[in-house]
Amino acid sequence: MRELTAPERVGLPTSTRRRVPGLRREELAALAGLSPTYYTRLEQSQPSHASMSVLLSISRALGLNNDEEAYLLKVGRAPDQAVPQRLSTDNRISPATKMLVESHRNVAAAILNYRCDILAWNTIFHNLIAPHLNFDAPAQDDRPNMIELNFLDPAVQALYGDWGKESLYNVSYFRCIAGDHRNDTHLASTIDRLIEASPDFAALWDGQHVENCTEGTKTLNHPHVGTVELMYQSADLRDGNIMKIYHAIPESDTEQALISLGAADIPQDEVAARRRLVG
């Protein structure tokens, strides 16, 4: 985060003689009221964690937003100091949750775990995002992962009207949860796989952006229903999973497009074209 903070953002003069972007260690240490030696040891994980007051001082010095500060407080503390969270670990959802997803008739709805593995989706979500996959794919051991689809599946990637924005949000979210789940080997292997397979993901991961994107808007260019402007929201469920919903203004053309995706099968030639694109 130090490398991403422009000197002028925190009131320091800029200089063309700077060899690297961002703040120097001694500058951040001074802004946070720390000795340069102690701050250097923190960056080198000696000691392995800092006190809350020190982390907050660093956050204020960097001018971090809420999500960035939360991430710093997570990664700067020892793993055994993390706040316990209720998490779903078996990738199963209750019959009631499955019924909840399937009951939505005019929105695209899916259940994801915090790693973004898709555990269930309704027909609209399936036909909107990935009709080239089997509808029962979320029930399989190799269930699809939303982030992997966005980065590694050309058919899904082609949907987004602003891929740069979508890809940054995806990686920023993974940065957030990586701070919460530093001992999750499954999550770590997913991140490693994405870094290896996607230069775009690797470059964004190195950027260290942090943001928990739970609501907003996005444009999808769908081969079957055309361009749709959607609102999205993510809601935490009691079992530790997440419900993701894409919806539209009631009685709008976009809502009618979503409803049509739930009422009709995607033409097989379109499905076949998507599968050829994926290879």
mmCIF file of N, CA, C and O in Angstrom, residues 4 17 24 76 86 123 169-170 172 181 188 195 214-215 227 229 243-244 250 270:
data_model
loop_
_atom_site.group_PDB
_atom_site.id
_atom_site.type_symbol
_atom_site.label_atom_id
_atom_site.label_comp_id
_atom_site.label_asym_id
_atom_site.label_seq_id
_atom_site.Cartn_x
_atom_site.Cartn_y
_atom_site.Cartn_z
ATOM 1 N N LEU A 4 1.553 2.495 -3.419
ATOM 2 C CA LEU A 4 0.403 3.012 -4.155
ATOM 3 C C LEU A 4 -0.005 4.415 -3.709
ATOM 4 O O LEU A 4 -0.886 5.020 -4.305
ATOM 5 N N ARG A 17 13.129 13.058 -8.798
ATOM 6 C CA ARG A 17 14.276 12.222 -8.469
ATOM 7 C C ARG A 17 13.869 10.928 -7.780
ATOM 8 O O ARG A 17 14.733 10.099 -7.465
ATOM 9 N N ARG A 24 8.461 6.687 0.431
ATOM 10 C CA ARG A 24 9.630 5.995 0.950
ATOM 11 C C ARG A 24 9.321 5.481 2.356
ATOM 12 O O ARG A 24 8.449 6.005 3.050
ATOM 13 N N GLY A 76 -2.133 -7.386 9.347
ATOM 14 C CA GLY A 76 -1.121 -6.926 10.288
ATOM 15 C C GLY A 76 -1.202 -7.580 11.640
ATOM 16 O O GLY A 76 -0.328 -7.374 12.492
ATOM 17 N N ARG A 86 -18.404 -17.152 11.229
ATOM 18 C CA ARG A 86 -19.190 -18.331 10.926
ATOM 19 C C ARG A 86 -19.093 -18.594 9.437
ATOM 20 O O ARG A 86 -19.525 -17.785 8.618
ATOM 21 N N THR A 123 -32.337 -20.312 -12.923
ATOM 22 C CA THR A 123 -32.254 -20.427 -14.381
ATOM 23 C C THR A 123 -31.804 -19.116 -15.020
ATOM 24 O O THR A 123 -31.022 -19.119 -15.985
ATOM 25 N N TYR A 169 -12.547 -5.103 -9.714
ATOM 26 C CA TYR A 169 -13.418 -5.430 -8.594
ATOM 27 C C TYR A 169 -13.190 -6.863 -8.127
ATOM 28 O O TYR A 169 -13.165 -7.154 -6.928
ATOM 29 N N ASN A 170 -13.049 -7.779 -9.081
ATOM 30 C CA ASN A 170 -12.850 -9.192 -8.731
ATOM 31 C C ASN A 170 -11.596 -9.378 -7.887
ATOM 32 O O ASN A 170 -11.614 -10.031 -6.835
ATOM 33 N N SER A 172 -9.862 -7.074 -6.286
ATOM 34 C CA SER A 172 -9.947 -6.305 -5.036
ATOM 35 C C SER A 172 -10.710 -7.088 -3.973
ATOM 36 O O SER A 172 -10.349 -7.072 -2.789
ATOM 37 N N HIS A 181 -8.744 -14.900 5.542
ATOM 38 C CA HIS A 181 -8.563 -16.353 5.511
ATOM 39 C C HIS A 181 -7.145 -16.721 5.087
ATOM 40 O O HIS A 181 -6.928 -17.410 4.100
ATOM 41 N N ALA A 188 -5.829 -20.126 -1.291
ATOM 42 C CA ALA A 188 -4.474 -19.810 -1.749
ATOM 43 C C ALA A 188 -4.168 -20.495 -3.079
ATOM 44 O O ALA A 188 -3.566 -19.891 -3.979
ATOM 45 N N ILE A 195 -3.092 -16.527 -10.856
ATOM 46 C CA ILE A 195 -1.861 -15.782 -11.151
ATOM 47 C C ILE A 195 -1.094 -16.465 -12.269
ATOM 48 O O ILE A 195 -0.556 -15.807 -13.175
ATOM 49 N N THR A 214 -19.904 -4.859 -2.808
ATOM 50 C CA THR A 214 -21.136 -5.582 -2.491
ATOM 51 C C THR A 214 -22.351 -5.085 -3.261
ATOM 52 O O THR A 214 -23.383 -5.752 -3.263
ATOM 53 N N GLU A 215 -22.244 -3.917 -3.896
ATOM 54 C CA GLU A 215 -23.363 -3.439 -4.694
ATOM 55 C C GLU A 215 -22.865 -2.438 -5.723
ATOM 56 O O GLU A 215 -21.796 -1.845 -5.590
ATOM 57 N N THR A 227 -27.882 -5.897 -24.923
ATOM 58 C CA THR A 227 -27.219 -5.170 -23.846
ATOM 59 C C THR A 227 -28.193 -4.902 -22.698
ATOM 60 O O THR A 227 -29.294 -4.389 -22.921
ATOM 61 N N GLU A 229 -28.494 -3.310 -18.649
ATOM 62 C CA GLU A 229 -27.906 -2.532 -17.559
ATOM 63 C C GLU A 229 -28.475 -3.080 -16.252
ATOM 64 O O GLU A 229 -29.669 -2.941 -15.983
ATOM 65 N N MET A 243 -25.438 -14.579 -1.050
ATOM 66 C CA MET A 243 -26.395 -14.541 -2.147
ATOM 67 C C MET A 243 -26.069 -13.355 -3.038
ATOM 68 O O MET A 243 -25.982 -12.221 -2.575
ATOM 69 N N LYS A 244 -25.870 -13.636 -4.316
ATOM 70 C CA LYS A 244 -25.587 -12.588 -5.294
ATOM 71 C C LYS A 244 -26.805 -12.438 -6.196
ATOM 72 O O LYS A 244 -27.318 -13.436 -6.721
ATOM 73 N N PRO A 250 -38.060 -2.299 -12.003
ATOM 74 C CA PRO A 250 -39.310 -3.007 -12.297
ATOM 75 C C PRO A 250 -39.985 -2.498 -13.563
ATOM 76 O O PRO A 250 -40.033 -1.287 -13.822
ATOM 77 N N GLU A 270 -26.216 -21.131 -30.042
ATOM 78 C CA GLU A 270 -25.530 -20.130 -29.225
ATOM 79 C C GLU A 270 -24.703 -20.805 -28.140
ATOM 80 O O GLU A 270 -23.564 -20.411 -27.869
#
